[in-house]
PDB file of C-alpha atoms in Angstrom:
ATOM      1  CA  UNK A   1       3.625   8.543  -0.739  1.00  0.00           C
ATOM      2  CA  UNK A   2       6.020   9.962   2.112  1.00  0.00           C
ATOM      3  CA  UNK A   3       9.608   8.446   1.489  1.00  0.00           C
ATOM      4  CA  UNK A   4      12.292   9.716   2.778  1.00  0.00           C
ATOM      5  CA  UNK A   5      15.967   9.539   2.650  1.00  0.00           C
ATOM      6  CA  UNK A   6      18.207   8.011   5.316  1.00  0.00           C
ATOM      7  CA  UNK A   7      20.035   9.868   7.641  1.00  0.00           C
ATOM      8  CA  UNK A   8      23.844   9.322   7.308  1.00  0.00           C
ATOM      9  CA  UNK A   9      25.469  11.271  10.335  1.00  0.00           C
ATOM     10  CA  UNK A  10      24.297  10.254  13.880  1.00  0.00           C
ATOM     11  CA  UNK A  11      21.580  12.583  15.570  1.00  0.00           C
ATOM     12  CA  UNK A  12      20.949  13.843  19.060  1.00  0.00           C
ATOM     13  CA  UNK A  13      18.167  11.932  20.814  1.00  0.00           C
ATOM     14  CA  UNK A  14      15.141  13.857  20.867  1.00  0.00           C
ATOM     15  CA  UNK A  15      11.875  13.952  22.967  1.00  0.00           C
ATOM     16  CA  UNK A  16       8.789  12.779  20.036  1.00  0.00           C
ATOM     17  CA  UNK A  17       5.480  11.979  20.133  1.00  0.00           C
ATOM     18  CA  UNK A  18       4.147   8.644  18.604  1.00  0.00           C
ATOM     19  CA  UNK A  19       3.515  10.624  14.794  1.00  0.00           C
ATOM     20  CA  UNK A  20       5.793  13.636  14.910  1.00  0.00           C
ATOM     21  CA  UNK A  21       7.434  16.479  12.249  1.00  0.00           C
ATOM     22  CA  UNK A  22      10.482  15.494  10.734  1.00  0.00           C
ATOM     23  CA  UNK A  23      13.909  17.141  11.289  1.00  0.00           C
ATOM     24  CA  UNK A  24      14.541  18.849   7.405  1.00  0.00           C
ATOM     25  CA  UNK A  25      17.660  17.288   5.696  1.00  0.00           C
ATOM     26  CA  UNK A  26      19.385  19.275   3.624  1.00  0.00           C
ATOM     27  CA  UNK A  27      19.860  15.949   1.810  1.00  0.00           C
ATOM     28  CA  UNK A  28      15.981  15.164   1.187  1.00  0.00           C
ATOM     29  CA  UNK A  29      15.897  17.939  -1.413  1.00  0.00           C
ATOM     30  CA  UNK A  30      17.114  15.904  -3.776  1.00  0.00           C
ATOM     31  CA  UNK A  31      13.750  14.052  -3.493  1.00  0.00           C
ATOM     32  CA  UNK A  32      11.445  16.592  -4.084  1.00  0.00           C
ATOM     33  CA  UNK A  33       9.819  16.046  -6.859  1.00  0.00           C
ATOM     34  CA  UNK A  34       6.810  13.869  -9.207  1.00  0.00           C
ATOM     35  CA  UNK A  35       7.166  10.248  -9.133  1.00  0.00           C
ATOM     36  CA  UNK A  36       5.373   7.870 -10.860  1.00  0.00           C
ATOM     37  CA  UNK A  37       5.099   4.237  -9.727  1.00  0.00           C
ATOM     38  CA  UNK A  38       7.056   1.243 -12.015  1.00  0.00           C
ATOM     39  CA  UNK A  39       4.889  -1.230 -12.074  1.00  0.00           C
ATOM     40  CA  UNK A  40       7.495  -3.448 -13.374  1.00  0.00           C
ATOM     41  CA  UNK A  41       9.458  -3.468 -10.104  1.00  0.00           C
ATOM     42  CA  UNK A  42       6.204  -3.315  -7.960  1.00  0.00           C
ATOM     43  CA  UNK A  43       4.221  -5.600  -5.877  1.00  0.00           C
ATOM     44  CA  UNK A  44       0.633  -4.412  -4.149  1.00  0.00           C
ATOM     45  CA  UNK A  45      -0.267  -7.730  -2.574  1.00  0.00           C
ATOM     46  CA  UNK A  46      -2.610  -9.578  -0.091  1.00  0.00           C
ATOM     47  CA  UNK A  47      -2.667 -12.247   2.954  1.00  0.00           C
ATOM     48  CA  UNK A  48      -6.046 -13.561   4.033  1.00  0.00           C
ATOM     49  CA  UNK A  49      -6.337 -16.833   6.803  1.00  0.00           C
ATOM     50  CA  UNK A  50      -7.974 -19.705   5.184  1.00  0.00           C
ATOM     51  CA  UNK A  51      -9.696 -22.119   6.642  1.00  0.00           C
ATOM     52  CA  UNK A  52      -8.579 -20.809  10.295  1.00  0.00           C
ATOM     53  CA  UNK A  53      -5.622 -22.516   9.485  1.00  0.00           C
ATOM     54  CA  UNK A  54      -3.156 -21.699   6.649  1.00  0.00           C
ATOM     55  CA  UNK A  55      -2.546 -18.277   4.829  1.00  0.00           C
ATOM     56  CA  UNK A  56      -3.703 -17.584   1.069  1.00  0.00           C
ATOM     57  CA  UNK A  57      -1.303 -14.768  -0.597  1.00  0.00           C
ATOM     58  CA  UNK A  58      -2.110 -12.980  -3.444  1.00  0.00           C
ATOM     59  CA  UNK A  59      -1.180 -10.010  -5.430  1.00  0.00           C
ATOM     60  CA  UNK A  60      -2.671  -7.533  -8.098  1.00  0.00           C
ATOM     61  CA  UNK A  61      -1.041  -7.801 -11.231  1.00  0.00           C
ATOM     62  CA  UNK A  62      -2.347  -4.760 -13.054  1.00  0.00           C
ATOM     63  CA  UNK A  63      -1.921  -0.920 -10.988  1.00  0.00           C
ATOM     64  CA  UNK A  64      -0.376   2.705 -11.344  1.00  0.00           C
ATOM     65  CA  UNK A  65       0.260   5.683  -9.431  1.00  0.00           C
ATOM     66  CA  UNK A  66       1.235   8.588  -8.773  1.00  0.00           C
ATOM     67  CA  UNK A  67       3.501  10.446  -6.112  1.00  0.00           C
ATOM     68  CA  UNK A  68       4.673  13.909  -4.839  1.00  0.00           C
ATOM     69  CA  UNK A  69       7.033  14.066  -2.715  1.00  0.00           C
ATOM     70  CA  UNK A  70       8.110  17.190  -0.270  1.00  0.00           C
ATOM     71  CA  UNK A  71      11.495  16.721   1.136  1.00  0.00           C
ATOM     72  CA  UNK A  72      11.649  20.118   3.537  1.00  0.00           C
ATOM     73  CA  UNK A  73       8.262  19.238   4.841  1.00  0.00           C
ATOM     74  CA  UNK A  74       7.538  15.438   4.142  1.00  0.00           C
ATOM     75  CA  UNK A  75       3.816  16.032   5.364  1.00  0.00           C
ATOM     76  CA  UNK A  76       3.176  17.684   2.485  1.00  0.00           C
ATOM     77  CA  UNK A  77       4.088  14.257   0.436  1.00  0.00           C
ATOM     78  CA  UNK A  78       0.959  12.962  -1.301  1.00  0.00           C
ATOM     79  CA  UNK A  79       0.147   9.672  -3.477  1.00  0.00           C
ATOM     80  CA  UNK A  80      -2.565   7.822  -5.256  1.00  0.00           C
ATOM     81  CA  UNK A  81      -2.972   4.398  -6.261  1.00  0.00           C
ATOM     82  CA  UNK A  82      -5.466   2.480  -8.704  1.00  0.00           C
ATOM     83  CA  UNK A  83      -5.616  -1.086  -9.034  1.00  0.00           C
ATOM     84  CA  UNK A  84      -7.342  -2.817 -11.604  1.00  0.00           C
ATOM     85  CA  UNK A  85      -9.103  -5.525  -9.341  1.00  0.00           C
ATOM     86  CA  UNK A  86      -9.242  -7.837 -12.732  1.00  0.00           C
ATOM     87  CA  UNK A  87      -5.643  -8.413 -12.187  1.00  0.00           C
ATOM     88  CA  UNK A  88      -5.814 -10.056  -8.513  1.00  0.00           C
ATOM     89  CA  UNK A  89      -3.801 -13.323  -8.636  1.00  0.00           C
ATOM     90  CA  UNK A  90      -3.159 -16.452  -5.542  1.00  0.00           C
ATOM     91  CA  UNK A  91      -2.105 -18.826  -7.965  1.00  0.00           C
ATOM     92  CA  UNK A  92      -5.613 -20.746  -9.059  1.00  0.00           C
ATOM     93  CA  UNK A  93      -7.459 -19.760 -11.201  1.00  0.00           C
ATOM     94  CA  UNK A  94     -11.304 -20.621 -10.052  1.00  0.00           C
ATOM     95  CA  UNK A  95     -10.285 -18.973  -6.715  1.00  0.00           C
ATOM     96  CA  UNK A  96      -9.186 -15.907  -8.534  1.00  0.00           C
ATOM     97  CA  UNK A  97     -12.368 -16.319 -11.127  1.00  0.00           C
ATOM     98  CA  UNK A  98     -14.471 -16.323  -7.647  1.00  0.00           C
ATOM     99  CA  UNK A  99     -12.303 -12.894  -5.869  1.00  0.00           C
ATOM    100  CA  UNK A 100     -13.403 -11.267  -9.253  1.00  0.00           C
ATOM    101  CA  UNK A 101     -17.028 -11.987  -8.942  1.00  0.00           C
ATOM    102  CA  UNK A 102     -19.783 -10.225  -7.146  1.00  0.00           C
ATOM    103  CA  UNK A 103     -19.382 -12.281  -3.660  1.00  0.00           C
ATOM    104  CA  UNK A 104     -16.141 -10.554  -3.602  1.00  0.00           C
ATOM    105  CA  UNK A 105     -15.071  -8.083  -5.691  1.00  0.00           C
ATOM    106  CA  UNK A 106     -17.781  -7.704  -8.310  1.00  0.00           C
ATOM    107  CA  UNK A 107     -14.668  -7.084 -10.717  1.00  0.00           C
ATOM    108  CA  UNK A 108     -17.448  -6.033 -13.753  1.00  0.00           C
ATOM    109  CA  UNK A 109     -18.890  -3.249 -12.027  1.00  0.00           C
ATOM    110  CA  UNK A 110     -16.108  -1.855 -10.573  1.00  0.00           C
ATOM    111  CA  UNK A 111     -12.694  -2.492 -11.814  1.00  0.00           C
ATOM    112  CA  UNK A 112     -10.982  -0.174  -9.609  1.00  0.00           C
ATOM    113  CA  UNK A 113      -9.480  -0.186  -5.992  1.00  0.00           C
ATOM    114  CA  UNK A 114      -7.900   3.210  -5.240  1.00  0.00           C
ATOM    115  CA  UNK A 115      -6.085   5.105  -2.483  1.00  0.00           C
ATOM    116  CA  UNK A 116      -6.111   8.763  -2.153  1.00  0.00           C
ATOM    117  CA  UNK A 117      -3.897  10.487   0.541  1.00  0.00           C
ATOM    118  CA  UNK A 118      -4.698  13.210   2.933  1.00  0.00           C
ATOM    119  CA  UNK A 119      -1.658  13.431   5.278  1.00  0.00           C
ATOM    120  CA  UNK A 120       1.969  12.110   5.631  1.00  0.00           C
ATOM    121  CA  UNK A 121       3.959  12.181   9.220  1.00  0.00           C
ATOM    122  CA  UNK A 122       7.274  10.858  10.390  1.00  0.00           C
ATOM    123  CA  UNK A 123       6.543   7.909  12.978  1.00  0.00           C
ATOM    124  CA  UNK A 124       9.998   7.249  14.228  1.00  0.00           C
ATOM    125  CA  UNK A 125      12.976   6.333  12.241  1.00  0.00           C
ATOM    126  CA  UNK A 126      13.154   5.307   8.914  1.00  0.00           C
ATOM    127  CA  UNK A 127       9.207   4.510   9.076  1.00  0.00           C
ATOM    128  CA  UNK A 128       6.362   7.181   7.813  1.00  0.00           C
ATOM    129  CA  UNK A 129       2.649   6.687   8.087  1.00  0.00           C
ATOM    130  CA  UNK A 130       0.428   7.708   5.072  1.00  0.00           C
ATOM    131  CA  UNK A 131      -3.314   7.864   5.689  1.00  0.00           C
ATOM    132  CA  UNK A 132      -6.123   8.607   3.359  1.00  0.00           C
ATOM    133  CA  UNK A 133      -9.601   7.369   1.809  1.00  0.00           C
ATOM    134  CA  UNK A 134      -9.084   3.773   0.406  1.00  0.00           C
ATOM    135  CA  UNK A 135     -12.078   2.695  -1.651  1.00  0.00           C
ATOM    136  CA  UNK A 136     -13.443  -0.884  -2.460  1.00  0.00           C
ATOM    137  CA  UNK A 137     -16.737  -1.396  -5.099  1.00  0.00           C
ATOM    138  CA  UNK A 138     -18.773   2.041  -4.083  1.00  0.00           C
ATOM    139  CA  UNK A 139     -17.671   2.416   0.054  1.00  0.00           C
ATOM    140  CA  UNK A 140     -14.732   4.798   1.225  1.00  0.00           C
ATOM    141  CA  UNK A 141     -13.107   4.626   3.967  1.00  0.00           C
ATOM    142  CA  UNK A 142     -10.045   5.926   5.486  1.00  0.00           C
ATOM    143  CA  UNK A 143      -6.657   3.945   5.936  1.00  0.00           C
ATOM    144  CA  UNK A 144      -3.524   4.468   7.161  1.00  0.00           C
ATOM    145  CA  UNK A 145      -0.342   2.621   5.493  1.00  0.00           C
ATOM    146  CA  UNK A 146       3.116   2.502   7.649  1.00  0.00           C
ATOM    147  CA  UNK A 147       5.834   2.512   5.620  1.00  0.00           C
ATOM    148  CA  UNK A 148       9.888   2.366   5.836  1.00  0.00           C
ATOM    149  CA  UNK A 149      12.078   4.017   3.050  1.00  0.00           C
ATOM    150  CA  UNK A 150      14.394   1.461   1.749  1.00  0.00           C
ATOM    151  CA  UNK A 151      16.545   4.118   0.064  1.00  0.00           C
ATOM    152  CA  UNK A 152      17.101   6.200  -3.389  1.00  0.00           C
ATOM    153  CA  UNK A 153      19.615   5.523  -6.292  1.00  0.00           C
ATOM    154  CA  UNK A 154      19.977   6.320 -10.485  1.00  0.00           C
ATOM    155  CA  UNK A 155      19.498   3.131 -12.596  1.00  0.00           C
ATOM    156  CA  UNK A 156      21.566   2.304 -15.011  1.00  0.00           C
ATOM    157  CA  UNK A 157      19.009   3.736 -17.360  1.00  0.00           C
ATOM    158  CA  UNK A 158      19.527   7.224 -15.586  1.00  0.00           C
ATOM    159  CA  UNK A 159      16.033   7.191 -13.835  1.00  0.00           C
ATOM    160  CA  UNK A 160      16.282   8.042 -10.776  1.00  0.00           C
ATOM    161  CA  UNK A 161      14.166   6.040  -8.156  1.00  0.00           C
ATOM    162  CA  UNK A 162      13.032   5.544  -4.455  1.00  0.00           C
ATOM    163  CA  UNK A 163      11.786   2.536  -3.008  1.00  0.00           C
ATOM    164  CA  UNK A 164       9.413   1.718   0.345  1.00  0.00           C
ATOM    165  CA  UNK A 165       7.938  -1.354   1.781  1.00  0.00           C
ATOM    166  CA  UNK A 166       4.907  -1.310   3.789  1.00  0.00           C
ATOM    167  CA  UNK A 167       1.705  -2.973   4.896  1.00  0.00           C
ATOM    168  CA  UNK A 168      -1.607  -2.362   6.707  1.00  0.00           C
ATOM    169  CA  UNK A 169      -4.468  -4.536   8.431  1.00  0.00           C
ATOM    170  CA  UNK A 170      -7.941  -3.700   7.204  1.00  0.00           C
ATOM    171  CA  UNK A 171     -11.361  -5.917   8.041  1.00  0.00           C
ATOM    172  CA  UNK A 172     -12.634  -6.480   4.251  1.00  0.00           C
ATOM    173  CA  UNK A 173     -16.310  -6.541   5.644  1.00  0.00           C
ATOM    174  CA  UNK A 174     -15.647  -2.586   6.621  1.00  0.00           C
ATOM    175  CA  UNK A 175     -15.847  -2.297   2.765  1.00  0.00           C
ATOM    176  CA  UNK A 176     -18.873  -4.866   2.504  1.00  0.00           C
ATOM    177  CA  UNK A 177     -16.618  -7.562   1.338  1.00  0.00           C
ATOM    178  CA  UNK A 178     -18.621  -9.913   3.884  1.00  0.00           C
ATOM    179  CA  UNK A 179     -18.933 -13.562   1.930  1.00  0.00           C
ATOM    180  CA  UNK A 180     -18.195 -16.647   3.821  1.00  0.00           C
ATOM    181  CA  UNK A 181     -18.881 -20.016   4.900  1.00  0.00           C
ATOM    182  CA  UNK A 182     -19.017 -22.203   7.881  1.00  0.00           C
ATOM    183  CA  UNK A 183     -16.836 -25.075   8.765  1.00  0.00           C
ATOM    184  CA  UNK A 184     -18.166 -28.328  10.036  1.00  0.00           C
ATOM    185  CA  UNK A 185     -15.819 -28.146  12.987  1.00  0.00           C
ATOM    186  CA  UNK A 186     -16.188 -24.792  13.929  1.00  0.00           C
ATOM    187  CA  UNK A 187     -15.144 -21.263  12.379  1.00  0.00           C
ATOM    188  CA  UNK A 188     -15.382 -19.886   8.415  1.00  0.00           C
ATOM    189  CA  UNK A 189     -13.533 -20.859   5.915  1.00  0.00           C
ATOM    190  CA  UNK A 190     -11.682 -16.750   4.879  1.00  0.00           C
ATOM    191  CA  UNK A 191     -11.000 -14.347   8.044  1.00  0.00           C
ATOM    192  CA  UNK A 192     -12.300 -11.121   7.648  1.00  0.00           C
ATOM    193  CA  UNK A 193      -9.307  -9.509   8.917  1.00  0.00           C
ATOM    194  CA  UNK A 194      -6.639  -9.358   5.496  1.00  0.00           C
ATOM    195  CA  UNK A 195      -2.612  -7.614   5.575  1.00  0.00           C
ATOM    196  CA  UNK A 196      -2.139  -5.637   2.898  1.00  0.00           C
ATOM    197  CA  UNK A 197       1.142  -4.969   1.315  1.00  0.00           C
ATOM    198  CA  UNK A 198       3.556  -2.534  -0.696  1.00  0.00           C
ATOM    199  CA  UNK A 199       6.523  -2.791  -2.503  1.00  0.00           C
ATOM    200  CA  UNK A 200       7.010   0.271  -4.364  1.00  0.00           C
ATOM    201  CA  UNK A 201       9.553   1.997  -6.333  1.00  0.00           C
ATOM    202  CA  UNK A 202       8.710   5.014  -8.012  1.00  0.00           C
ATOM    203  CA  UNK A 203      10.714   6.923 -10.465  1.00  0.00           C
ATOM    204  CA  UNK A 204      11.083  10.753 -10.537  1.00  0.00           C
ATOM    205  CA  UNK A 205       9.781  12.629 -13.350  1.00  0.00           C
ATOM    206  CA  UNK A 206      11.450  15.484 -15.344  1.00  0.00           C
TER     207      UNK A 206
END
């Protein structure tokens, strides 16, 4: 996915549309490169309402990935992402046992959520928006992700890494993900809106 490096000098205010081209950085070259995603030091996690009154969270233990990034032209940064759907987690276990099965997920027939990108562009900032086809059991649709660069170092392993948080509101019945039930005083018990979250880092590849 788009990540970008931090500008350290001040710049000139300029006039930009809500998704605009990046400035070039002589100091983003040092990005360029193949990433792959540490899933390790990685979270691709979940919030859904509950009961129209509390918030379940939840996370997806098992995933890889892949990124290139562009530093001279950031919208030609790409990424994909498979999670193994097995893997989802919110702390109990029947809940998770029923997210696997086919009222949700249908885990068994297919394991795999994935994200492929078609475009990267600067929003404003430190913040980048990544859009592309995000598919759930057998339906694609497109998604866009929003997503701030928090920065780029060399572990103490030598690898050297880049990190980005970021998040996105889908409505899980736009991917047929449509079970539910009513509550005696009004409302269902799991919203169909969920927030999806990202907290990546990604290390560069020889």
């Amino acid at each position: 996915m788009a990540l970008f490096s931090r500008r350290t000098r001040t710049a000139a205010p300029v006039q930009e549309s809500a998704v605009a081209t990046l400035d070039v950085d002589p100091a983003l070259a040092a990005l360029t490169g193949d990433y792959v995603i540490d899933a390790g030091h990685s979270s691709i996690g979940f919030t859904v309402r509950h009961a129209m009154v509390t918030n379940v969270r939840g996370a997806f233990g098992e995933h890889e990935g892949a990124l290139h990034l562009d530093g001279g032209d950031p919208s030609r940064s790409t990424a994909s992402i498979d999670v193994k759907i097995a893997s989802v987690n919110t702390g109990i276990a029947d809940r998770d046992a029923h997210l696997r099965s086919g009222d949700f997920f249908d885990a068994e027939a297919f394991p795999l959520m994935s994200f492929r990108s078609t475009s990267a562009a600067r929003v404003g900032g430190d913040t980048y928006r990544i859009s592309g086809d995000l598919t759930i059991k057998d339906v694609t649709r497109p998604l866009s992700i929003d997503l701030e660069f928090a920065g780029s170092a060399t572990d103490v392993y030598g690898n050297e890494r880049v990190g980005f948080e970021g998040s996105a509101e889908i409505l899980r019945s736009d991917w047929g993900l449509t079970w539910n039930a009513a509550l005696e005083a009004g409302g269902v018990m799991v919203s169909d809106k969920v927030k999806l979250t990202f907290d990546i880092s990604a290390i560069k590849q020889a």
